Tab-separated table of N, CA and C in Angstrom:
chain	number	residue	atom	x	y	z
A	1	UNK	N	-1.189	-47.878	9.144
A	1	UNK	CA	-1.237	-46.469	9.514
A	1	UNK	C	0.149	-45.972	9.935
A	2	UNK	N	0.940	-46.841	10.598
A	2	UNK	CA	2.291	-46.415	10.981
A	2	UNK	C	3.117	-46.069	9.755
A	3	UNK	N	2.984	-46.903	8.730
A	3	UNK	CA	3.749	-46.653	7.509
A	3	UNK	C	3.345	-45.310	6.904
A	4	UNK	N	2.064	-45.013	6.911
A	4	UNK	CA	1.591	-43.741	6.375
A	4	UNK	C	2.150	-42.580	7.186
A	5	UNK	N	2.139	-42.697	8.506
A	5	UNK	CA	2.684	-41.626	9.352
A	5	UNK	C	4.166	-41.418	9.077
A	6	UNK	N	4.902	-42.507	8.936
A	6	UNK	CA	6.333	-42.395	8.639
A	6	UNK	C	6.536	-41.742	7.280
A	7	UNK	N	5.732	-42.159	6.306
A	7	UNK	CA	5.814	-41.587	4.959
A	7	UNK	C	5.511	-40.087	5.001
A	8	UNK	N	4.473	-39.716	5.712
A	8	UNK	CA	4.077	-38.313	5.850
A	8	UNK	C	5.207	-37.477	6.444
A	9	UNK	N	5.796	-37.956	7.516
A	9	UNK	CA	6.854	-37.197	8.182
A	9	UNK	C	8.128	-37.153	7.344
A	10	UNK	N	8.474	-38.265	6.742
A	10	UNK	CA	9.702	-38.316	5.942
A	10	UNK	C	9.586	-37.466	4.688
A	11	UNK	N	8.444	-37.522	4.007
A	11	UNK	CA	8.297	-36.735	2.787
A	11	UNK	C	8.283	-35.242	3.095
A	12	UNK	N	7.624	-34.863	4.167
A	12	UNK	CA	7.662	-33.455	4.561
A	12	UNK	C	9.076	-33.005	4.858
A	13	UNK	N	9.819	-33.851	5.529
A	13	UNK	CA	11.222	-33.576	5.850
A	13	UNK	C	12.037	-33.426	4.568
A	14	UNK	N	11.901	-34.377	3.652
A	14	UNK	CA	12.676	-34.340	2.407
A	14	UNK	C	12.357	-33.100	1.584
A	15	UNK	N	11.104	-32.727	1.548
A	15	UNK	CA	10.699	-31.557	0.772
A	15	UNK	C	11.319	-30.281	1.346
A	16	UNK	N	11.363	-30.177	2.650
A	16	UNK	CA	11.952	-28.998	3.288
A	16	UNK	C	13.462	-28.989	3.100
A	17	UNK	N	14.096	-30.154	3.197
A	17	UNK	CA	15.540	-30.236	2.941
A	17	UNK	C	15.824	-29.799	1.509
A	18	UNK	N	15.028	-30.288	0.579
A	18	UNK	CA	15.205	-29.924	-0.830
A	18	UNK	C	15.091	-28.419	-1.016
A	19	UNK	N	14.085	-27.803	-0.425
A	19	UNK	CA	13.926	-26.349	-0.530
A	19	UNK	C	15.154	-25.633	0.010
A	20	UNK	N	15.638	-26.099	1.158
A	20	UNK	CA	16.793	-25.474	1.790
A	20	UNK	C	18.049	-25.645	0.935
A	21	UNK	N	18.236	-26.828	0.376
A	21	UNK	CA	19.463	-27.105	-0.361
A	21	UNK	C	19.512	-26.429	-1.724
A	22	UNK	N	18.367	-26.008	-2.260
A	22	UNK	CA	18.417	-25.244	-3.509
A	22	UNK	C	19.119	-23.911	-3.287
A	23	UNK	N	19.204	-23.479	-2.026
A	23	UNK	CA	19.885	-22.231	-1.677
A	23	UNK	C	21.345	-22.457	-1.276
A	24	UNK	N	21.817	-23.698	-1.363
A	24	UNK	CA	23.172	-24.035	-0.932
A	24	UNK	C	24.219	-23.313	-1.767
A	25	UNK	N	25.304	-22.923	-1.118
A	25	UNK	CA	26.422	-22.307	-1.837
A	25	UNK	C	27.214	-23.351	-2.623
A	26	UNK	N	27.008	-24.619	-2.324
A	26	UNK	CA	27.677	-25.705	-3.044
A	26	UNK	C	26.827	-26.019	-4.273
A	27	UNK	N	27.238	-25.495	-5.411
A	27	UNK	CA	26.430	-25.522	-6.632
A	27	UNK	C	25.956	-26.918	-7.064
A	28	UNK	N	26.789	-27.962	-7.031
A	28	UNK	CA	26.272	-29.283	-7.423
A	28	UNK	C	25.104	-29.744	-6.545
A	29	UNK	N	25.153	-29.421	-5.280
A	29	UNK	CA	24.074	-29.790	-4.370
A	29	UNK	C	22.808	-28.998	-4.689
A	30	UNK	N	22.961	-27.713	-4.947
A	30	UNK	CA	21.814	-26.875	-5.292
A	30	UNK	C	21.166	-27.348	-6.597
A	31	UNK	N	21.987	-27.722	-7.576
A	31	UNK	CA	21.455	-28.197	-8.856
A	31	UNK	C	20.723	-29.528	-8.701
A	32	UNK	N	21.301	-30.444	-7.946
A	32	UNK	CA	20.659	-31.738	-7.715
A	32	UNK	C	19.331	-31.550	-6.990
A	33	UNK	N	19.330	-30.668	-6.030
A	33	UNK	CA	18.119	-30.409	-5.267
A	33	UNK	C	17.000	-29.894	-6.176
A	34	UNK	N	17.338	-28.972	-7.049
A	34	UNK	CA	16.341	-28.436	-7.976
A	34	UNK	C	15.839	-29.520	-8.929
A	35	UNK	N	16.716	-30.433	-9.293
A	35	UNK	CA	16.370	-31.499	-10.234
A	35	UNK	C	15.320	-32.454	-9.662
A	36	UNK	N	15.373	-32.729	-8.377
A	36	UNK	CA	14.455	-33.706	-7.781
A	36	UNK	C	13.204	-33.073	-7.167
A	37	UNK	N	13.072	-31.780	-7.301
A	37	UNK	CA	11.961	-31.043	-6.680
A	37	UNK	C	10.587	-31.629	-7.007
A	38	UNK	N	10.294	-31.849	-8.264
A	38	UNK	CA	8.969	-32.317	-8.662
A	38	UNK	C	8.608	-33.656	-8.053
A	39	UNK	N	9.559	-34.579	-8.061
A	39	UNK	CA	9.318	-35.913	-7.502
A	39	UNK	C	9.002	-35.829	-6.006
A	40	UNK	N	9.781	-35.043	-5.278
A	40	UNK	CA	9.553	-34.904	-3.837
A	40	UNK	C	8.207	-34.259	-3.541
A	41	UNK	N	7.866	-33.264	-4.306
A	41	UNK	CA	6.588	-32.584	-4.064
A	41	UNK	C	5.401	-33.513	-4.324
A	42	UNK	N	5.531	-34.345	-5.351
A	42	UNK	CA	4.463	-35.301	-5.646
A	42	UNK	C	4.271	-36.265	-4.475
A	43	UNK	N	5.363	-36.829	-3.975
A	43	UNK	CA	5.263	-37.779	-2.868
A	43	UNK	C	4.739	-37.103	-1.599
A	44	UNK	N	5.125	-35.868	-1.370
A	44	UNK	CA	4.640	-35.124	-0.210
A	44	UNK	C	3.139	-34.867	-0.335
A	45	UNK	N	2.698	-34.473	-1.524
A	45	UNK	CA	1.273	-34.241	-1.749
A	45	UNK	C	0.481	-35.535	-1.512
A	46	UNK	N	1.016	-36.643	-1.977
A	46	UNK	CA	0.362	-37.942	-1.797
A	46	UNK	C	0.203	-38.268	-0.310
A	47	UNK	N	1.276	-38.124	0.449
A	47	UNK	CA	1.227	-38.409	1.892
A	47	UNK	C	0.259	-37.468	2.602
A	48	UNK	N	0.324	-36.188	2.278
A	48	UNK	CA	-0.562	-35.207	2.914
A	48	UNK	C	-2.032	-35.520	2.636
A	49	UNK	N	-2.325	-35.909	1.406
A	49	UNK	CA	-3.703	-36.224	1.029
A	49	UNK	C	-4.247	-37.381	1.858
A	50	UNK	N	-3.455	-38.434	2.014
A	50	UNK	CA	-3.911	-39.583	2.795
A	50	UNK	C	-4.060	-39.246	4.275
A	51	UNK	N	-3.155	-38.450	4.812
A	51	UNK	CA	-3.281	-38.039	6.218
A	51	UNK	C	-4.573	-37.246	6.410
A	52	UNK	N	-4.852	-36.332	5.500
A	52	UNK	CA	-6.069	-35.520	5.608
A	52	UNK	C	-7.321	-36.388	5.492
A	53	UNK	N	-7.317	-37.314	4.548
A	53	UNK	CA	-8.499	-38.160	4.354
A	53	UNK	C	-8.727	-39.094	5.537
A	54	UNK	N	-7.699	-39.831	5.922
A	54	UNK	CA	-7.863	-40.791	7.017
A	54	UNK	C	-7.976	-40.108	8.379
A	55	UNK	N	-7.381	-38.932	8.503
A	55	UNK	CA	-7.438	-38.197	9.759
A	55	UNK	C	-8.751	-37.468	9.968
A	56	UNK	N	-9.656	-37.602	9.012
A	56	UNK	CA	-10.970	-36.959	9.116
A	56	UNK	C	-12.100	-37.913	8.746
A	57	UNK	N	-11.801	-39.188	8.633
A	57	UNK	CA	-12.791	-40.154	8.146
A	57	UNK	C	-13.557	-40.798	9.295
A	58	UNK	N	-13.336	-42.061	9.519
A	58	UNK	CA	-14.091	-42.797	10.537
A	58	UNK	C	-13.401	-42.704	11.896
A	59	UNK	N	-14.148	-43.052	12.925
A	59	UNK	CA	-13.570	-43.076	14.272
A	59	UNK	C	-12.386	-44.030	14.318
A	60	UNK	N	-12.526	-45.180	13.673
A	60	UNK	CA	-11.435	-46.159	13.672
A	60	UNK	C	-10.188	-45.613	12.975
A	61	UNK	N	-10.357	-44.991	11.814
A	61	UNK	CA	-9.178	-44.489	11.096
A	61	UNK	C	-8.499	-43.365	11.875
A	62	UNK	N	-9.281	-42.518	12.494
A	62	UNK	CA	-8.712	-41.419	13.284
A	62	UNK	C	-7.962	-41.978	14.490
A	63	UNK	N	-8.564	-42.936	15.181
A	63	UNK	CA	-7.928	-43.534	16.365
A	63	UNK	C	-6.624	-44.229	15.998
A	64	UNK	N	-6.657	-45.018	14.940
A	64	UNK	CA	-5.450	-45.743	14.534
A	64	UNK	C	-4.359	-44.793	14.053
A	65	UNK	N	-4.745	-43.783	13.311
A	65	UNK	CA	-3.761	-42.817	12.821
A	65	UNK	C	-3.192	-41.989	13.973
A	66	UNK	N	-4.020	-41.662	14.952
A	66	UNK	CA	-3.554	-40.917	16.127
A	66	UNK	C	-2.491	-41.716	16.875
A	67	UNK	N	-2.739	-43.008	17.075
A	67	UNK	CA	-1.758	-43.868	17.758
A	67	UNK	C	-0.455	-43.943	16.964
A	68	UNK	N	-0.577	-44.045	15.658
A	68	UNK	CA	0.613	-44.109	14.807
A	68	UNK	C	1.394	-42.801	14.844
A	69	UNK	N	0.670	-41.707	14.853
A	69	UNK	CA	1.304	-40.392	14.932
A	69	UNK	C	2.109	-40.269	16.221
A	70	UNK	N	1.501	-40.647	17.322
A	70	UNK	CA	2.182	-40.559	18.617
A	70	UNK	C	3.390	-41.488	18.683
A	71	UNK	N	3.294	-42.640	18.043
A	71	UNK	CA	4.420	-43.572	18.000
A	71	UNK	C	5.574	-43.001	17.161
A	72	UNK	N	5.249	-42.391	16.025
A	72	UNK	CA	6.270	-41.965	15.062
A	72	UNK	C	6.931	-40.626	15.393
A	73	UNK	N	6.262	-39.770	16.141
A	73	UNK	CA	6.818	-38.432	16.390
A	73	UNK	C	8.203	-38.433	17.037
A	74	UNK	N	8.479	-39.234	18.057
A	74	UNK	CA	9.834	-39.219	18.624
A	74	UNK	C	10.910	-39.604	17.605
A	75	UNK	N	10.581	-40.547	16.732
A	75	UNK	CA	11.529	-40.930	15.684
A	75	UNK	C	11.698	-39.793	14.678
A	76	UNK	N	10.595	-39.154	14.344
A	76	UNK	CA	10.655	-38.048	13.393
A	76	UNK	C	11.520	-36.912	13.928
A	77	UNK	N	11.376	-36.593	15.196
A	77	UNK	CA	12.187	-35.513	15.768
A	77	UNK	C	13.667	-35.883	15.820
A	78	UNK	N	13.955	-37.171	15.808
A	78	UNK	CA	15.347	-37.607	15.741
A	78	UNK	C	16.019	-37.244	14.430
A	79	UNK	N	15.235	-36.932	13.389
A	79	UNK	CA	15.817	-36.528	12.102
A	79	UNK	C	16.597	-35.227	12.224
A	80	UNK	N	16.335	-34.469	13.263
A	80	UNK	CA	16.953	-33.155	13.409
A	80	UNK	C	18.128	-33.162	14.375
A	81	UNK	N	18.639	-34.331	14.663
A	81	UNK	CA	19.809	-34.449	15.527
A	81	UNK	C	20.975	-33.680	14.901
A	82	UNK	N	21.633	-32.904	15.717
A	82	UNK	CA	22.725	-32.073	15.207
A	82	UNK	C	23.936	-32.922	14.838
A	83	UNK	N	24.593	-32.505	13.783
A	83	UNK	CA	25.808	-33.164	13.310
A	83	UNK	C	27.014	-32.417	13.865
A	84	UNK	N	28.123	-33.108	14.086
A	84	UNK	CA	29.325	-32.401	14.534
A	84	UNK	C	29.837	-31.419	13.477
A	85	UNK	N	29.361	-31.551	12.254
A	85	UNK	CA	29.814	-30.685	11.161
A	85	UNK	C	28.837	-29.548	10.865
A	86	UNK	N	27.779	-29.449	11.649
A	86	UNK	CA	26.724	-28.481	11.342
A	86	UNK	C	27.230	-27.042	11.289
A	87	UNK	N	28.014	-26.630	12.265
A	87	UNK	CA	28.486	-25.238	12.280
A	87	UNK	C	29.314	-24.908	11.050
A	88	UNK	N	30.154	-25.842	10.613
A	88	UNK	CA	30.962	-25.613	9.410
A	88	UNK	C	30.064	-25.497	8.177
A	89	UNK	N	29.060	-26.348	8.084
A	89	UNK	CA	28.141	-26.297	6.946
A	89	UNK	C	27.359	-24.987	6.923
A	90	UNK	N	26.972	-24.517	8.085
A	90	UNK	CA	26.245	-23.248	8.175
A	90	UNK	C	27.156	-22.096	7.776
A	91	UNK	N	28.365	-22.068	8.312
A	91	UNK	CA	29.272	-20.946	8.026
A	91	UNK	C	29.687	-20.900	6.559
A	92	UNK	N	29.692	-22.052	5.884
A	92	UNK	CA	30.036	-22.097	4.458
A	92	UNK	C	28.826	-21.828	3.562
A	93	UNK	N	27.656	-21.663	4.171
A	93	UNK	CA	26.447	-21.403	3.393
A	93	UNK	C	25.907	-22.630	2.679
A	94	UNK	N	26.359	-23.807	3.088
A	94	UNK	CA	25.919	-25.048	2.450
A	94	UNK	C	24.568	-25.487	2.995
A	95	UNK	N	24.334	-25.228	4.272
A	95	UNK	CA	23.148	-25.719	4.965
A	95	UNK	C	22.750	-24.701	6.018
A	96	UNK	N	21.458	-24.455	6.178
A	96	UNK	CA	20.992	-23.444	7.133
A	96	UNK	C	20.977	-23.940	8.574
A	97	UNK	N	21.034	-25.243	8.776
A	97	UNK	CA	21.069	-25.781	10.132
A	97	UNK	C	19.837	-26.583	10.494
A	98	UNK	N	20.034	-27.493	11.441
A	98	UNK	CA	18.960	-28.395	11.865
A	98	UNK	C	17.798	-27.660	12.516
A	99	UNK	N	18.077	-26.613	13.279
A	99	UNK	CA	16.992	-25.905	13.955
A	99	UNK	C	16.073	-25.226	12.953
A	100	UNK	N	16.649	-24.632	11.917
A	100	UNK	CA	15.843	-24.004	10.863
A	100	UNK	C	14.988	-25.070	10.181
A	101	UNK	N	15.614	-26.180	9.868
A	101	UNK	CA	14.918	-27.289	9.225
A	101	UNK	C	13.784	-27.815	10.108
A	102	UNK	N	14.071	-28.019	11.386
A	102	UNK	CA	13.061	-28.526	12.319
A	102	UNK	C	11.879	-27.567	12.447
A	103	UNK	N	12.157	-26.287	12.568
A	103	UNK	CA	11.076	-25.305	12.706
A	103	UNK	C	10.162	-25.305	11.479
A	104	UNK	N	10.748	-25.363	10.290
A	104	UNK	CA	9.946	-25.394	9.062
A	104	UNK	C	9.124	-26.676	8.988
A	105	UNK	N	9.741	-27.798	9.344
A	105	UNK	CA	9.050	-29.078	9.299
A	105	UNK	C	7.859	-29.079	10.262
A	106	UNK	N	8.069	-28.589	11.464
A	106	UNK	CA	6.979	-28.548	12.444
A	106	UNK	C	5.813	-27.712	11.930
A	107	UNK	N	6.110	-26.577	11.306
A	107	UNK	CA	5.035	-25.735	10.762
A	107	UNK	C	4.248	-26.488	9.685
A	108	UNK	N	4.943	-27.234	8.827
A	108	UNK	CA	4.264	-28.006	7.775
A	108	UNK	C	3.383	-29.097	8.383
A	109	UNK	N	3.905	-29.804	9.378
A	109	UNK	CA	3.127	-30.855	10.043
A	109	UNK	C	1.888	-30.237	10.691
A	110	UNK	N	2.062	-29.137	11.389
A	110	UNK	CA	0.936	-28.462	12.045
A	110	UNK	C	-0.111	-28.032	11.021
A	111	UNK	N	0.346	-27.524	9.891
A	111	UNK	CA	-0.558	-27.057	8.838
A	111	UNK	C	-1.425	-28.203	8.298
A	112	UNK	N	-0.812	-29.339	8.044
A	112	UNK	CA	-1.564	-30.486	7.523
A	112	UNK	C	-2.491	-31.053	8.596
A	113	UNK	N	-1.982	-31.256	9.805
A	113	UNK	CA	-2.796	-31.865	10.860
A	113	UNK	C	-3.948	-30.965	11.295
A	114	UNK	N	-3.821	-29.659	11.101
A	114	UNK	CA	-4.913	-28.739	11.434
A	114	UNK	C	-6.134	-28.987	10.546
A	115	UNK	N	-5.930	-29.664	9.436
A	115	UNK	CA	-7.018	-29.969	8.507
A	115	UNK	C	-7.633	-31.347	8.778
A	116	UNK	N	-7.307	-31.910	9.938
A	116	UNK	CA	-7.806	-33.236	10.314
A	116	UNK	C	-8.417	-33.175	11.710
A	117	UNK	N	-8.845	-34.326	12.189
A	117	UNK	CA	-9.327	-34.432	13.563
A	117	UNK	C	-8.254	-35.024	14.479
A	118	UNK	N	-7.030	-35.066	14.001
A	118	UNK	CA	-5.916	-35.589	14.795
A	118	UNK	C	-5.424	-34.528	15.763
A	119	UNK	N	-4.915	-34.979	16.897
A	119	UNK	CA	-4.394	-34.074	17.918
A	119	UNK	C	-2.872	-34.187	17.950
A	120	UNK	N	-2.205	-33.095	17.700
A	120	UNK	CA	-0.747	-33.071	17.754
A	120	UNK	C	-0.326	-32.771	19.188
A	121	UNK	N	0.439	-33.669	19.813
A	121	UNK	CA	0.911	-33.378	21.173
A	121	UNK	C	1.800	-32.128	21.162
A	122	UNK	N	1.890	-31.456	22.289
A	122	UNK	CA	2.793	-30.299	22.376
A	122	UNK	C	4.211	-30.780	22.071
A	123	UNK	N	4.917	-30.033	21.244
A	123	UNK	CA	6.257	-30.446	20.819
A	123	UNK	C	7.184	-30.680	22.005
A	124	UNK	N	7.054	-29.841	23.032
A	124	UNK	CA	7.982	-29.959	24.168
A	124	UNK	C	7.686	-31.159	25.071
A	125	UNK	N	6.627	-31.909	24.765
A	125	UNK	CA	6.330	-33.120	25.543
A	125	UNK	C	6.856	-34.384	24.858
A	126	UNK	N	7.461	-34.217	23.692
A	126	UNK	CA	7.942	-35.366	22.918
A	126	UNK	C	9.456	-35.462	23.066
A	127	UNK	N	9.931	-36.602	23.505
A	127	UNK	CA	11.374	-36.829	23.638
A	127	UNK	C	11.881	-37.470	22.354
A	128	UNK	N	12.742	-36.766	21.612
A	128	UNK	CA	13.240	-37.325	20.351
A	128	UNK	C	14.100	-38.563	20.574
A	129	UNK	N	13.997	-39.496	19.654
A	129	UNK	CA	14.896	-40.655	19.646
A	129	UNK	C	16.149	-40.233	18.885
A	130	UNK	N	17.219	-40.005	19.622
A	130	UNK	CA	18.468	-39.541	19.018
A	130	UNK	C	19.476	-40.680	18.955
A	131	UNK	N	20.527	-40.462	18.226
A	131	UNK	CA	21.619	-41.428	18.150
A	131	UNK	C	21.895	-41.930	16.751
A	132	UNK	N	20.990	-41.676	15.821
A	132	UNK	CA	21.179	-42.160	14.461
A	132	UNK	C	22.445	-41.635	13.804
A	133	UNK	N	22.824	-40.428	14.137
A	133	UNK	CA	24.025	-39.844	13.519
A	133	UNK	C	25.312	-40.429	14.069
A	134	UNK	N	25.198	-41.155	15.171
A	134	UNK	CA	26.387	-41.803	15.743
A	134	UNK	C	26.246	-43.325	15.678
A	135	UNK	N	25.350	-43.796	14.804
A	135	UNK	CA	25.240	-45.228	14.554
A	135	UNK	C	24.293	-46.007	15.435
A	136	UNK	N	23.501	-45.340	16.265
A	136	UNK	CA	22.529	-46.047	17.107
A	136	UNK	C	21.207	-46.147	16.348
A	137	UNK	N	20.881	-47.353	15.910
A	137	UNK	CA	19.670	-47.570	15.125
A	137	UNK	C	18.863	-48.715	15.725
A	138	UNK	N	17.598	-48.772	15.355
A	138	UNK	CA	16.785	-49.912	15.770
A	138	UNK	C	17.216	-51.128	14.963
A	139	UNK	N	16.791	-52.277	15.406
A	139	UNK	CA	17.149	-53.510	14.706
A	139	UNK	C	16.555	-53.564	13.302
A	140	UNK	N	15.569	-52.718	13.022
A	140	UNK	CA	14.911	-52.726	11.720
A	140	UNK	C	15.737	-52.022	10.648
A	141	UNK	N	16.571	-51.070	11.046
A	141	UNK	CA	17.308	-50.285	10.057
A	141	UNK	C	18.568	-50.979	9.557
A	142	UNK	N	19.228	-51.735	10.398
A	142	UNK	CA	20.516	-52.305	10.005
A	142	UNK	C	20.456	-53.135	8.722
A	143	UNK	N	19.466	-54.022	8.544
A	143	UNK	CA	19.413	-54.758	7.274
A	143	UNK	C	19.253	-53.831	6.064
A	144	UNK	N	18.508	-52.742	6.228
A	144	UNK	CA	18.345	-51.789	5.128
A	144	UNK	C	19.654	-51.075	4.828
A	145	UNK	N	20.363	-50.653	5.870
A	145	UNK	CA	21.655	-50.001	5.667
A	145	UNK	C	22.640	-50.948	4.993
A	146	UNK	N	22.625	-52.203	5.412
A	146	UNK	CA	23.511	-53.195	4.802
A	146	UNK	C	23.217	-53.339	3.310
A	147	UNK	N	21.936	-53.417	2.976
A	147	UNK	CA	21.561	-53.573	1.570
A	147	UNK	C	21.915	-52.328	0.753
A	148	UNK	N	21.658	-51.142	1.307
A	148	UNK	CA	21.929	-49.908	0.569
A	148	UNK	C	23.417	-49.656	0.361
A	149	UNK	N	24.260	-50.219	1.200
A	149	UNK	CA	25.698	-49.983	1.069
A	149	UNK	C	26.435	-51.176	0.460
A	150	UNK	N	25.690	-52.162	-0.011
A	150	UNK	CA	26.292	-53.386	-0.540
A	150	UNK	C	27.209	-53.116	-1.732
A	151	UNK	N	26.770	-52.324	-2.687
A	151	UNK	CA	27.587	-52.053	-3.870
A	151	UNK	C	28.861	-51.322	-3.476
A	152	UNK	N	28.764	-50.362	-2.596
A	152	UNK	CA	29.944	-49.621	-2.155
A	152	UNK	C	30.948	-50.542	-1.462
A	153	UNK	N	30.445	-51.482	-0.674
A	153	UNK	CA	31.363	-52.427	-0.014
A	153	UNK	C	32.040	-53.347	-1.028
A	154	UNK	N	31.302	-53.758	-2.059
A	154	UNK	CA	31.864	-54.641	-3.081
A	154	UNK	C	32.863	-53.885	-3.951
A	155	UNK	N	32.494	-52.662	-4.346
A	155	UNK	CA	33.356	-51.866	-5.227
A	155	UNK	C	33.324	-50.404	-4.786
A	156	UNK	N	34.282	-50.000	-3.947
A	156	UNK	CA	34.304	-48.619	-3.448
A	156	UNK	C	34.466	-47.557	-4.541
A	157	UNK	N	34.867	-47.956	-5.738
A	157	UNK	CA	35.046	-46.982	-6.825
A	157	UNK	C	33.822	-46.898	-7.735
A	158	UNK	N	32.776	-47.648	-7.414
A	158	UNK	CA	31.577	-47.670	-8.260
A	158	UNK	C	30.955	-46.283	-8.347
A	159	UNK	N	30.459	-45.963	-9.517
A	159	UNK	CA	29.754	-44.695	-9.747
A	159	UNK	C	28.420	-45.005	-10.387
A	160	UNK	N	27.413	-44.177	-10.108
A	160	UNK	CA	26.118	-44.391	-10.740
A	160	UNK	C	25.867	-43.272	-11.722
């Protein structure tokens, strides 16, 4: 259930980022965003469907999903940690900003969870886990980051 909650939150986040970036003044970014739209929407629909089904099914599935939701929310809110470059990106029209992104994401989460028996805690009672933008990660992420950056470390000029 934790994996499903993480998938649900991450896919909703990615879909909203994609929508926002199609409006970017940086044309290559806007084009790439439009190119991946269908794939992101499919994965978001998949996650939403499972949340709705399991969040309205048996007492056990609702209880387990509720616990997972409460566990994952602080991490999810950490996705909106402000970058030191945010103001420059906003002023250049490249990105609308973390607050805009967070507000849209929260509305999407609320919309999906309203169709379940899950209880969303008040947003202001959740303390986000911040620090990812400055390199503070859980012990679970570092091996993934190492693997994802392996080719770049071996050959910094590599292109895909």
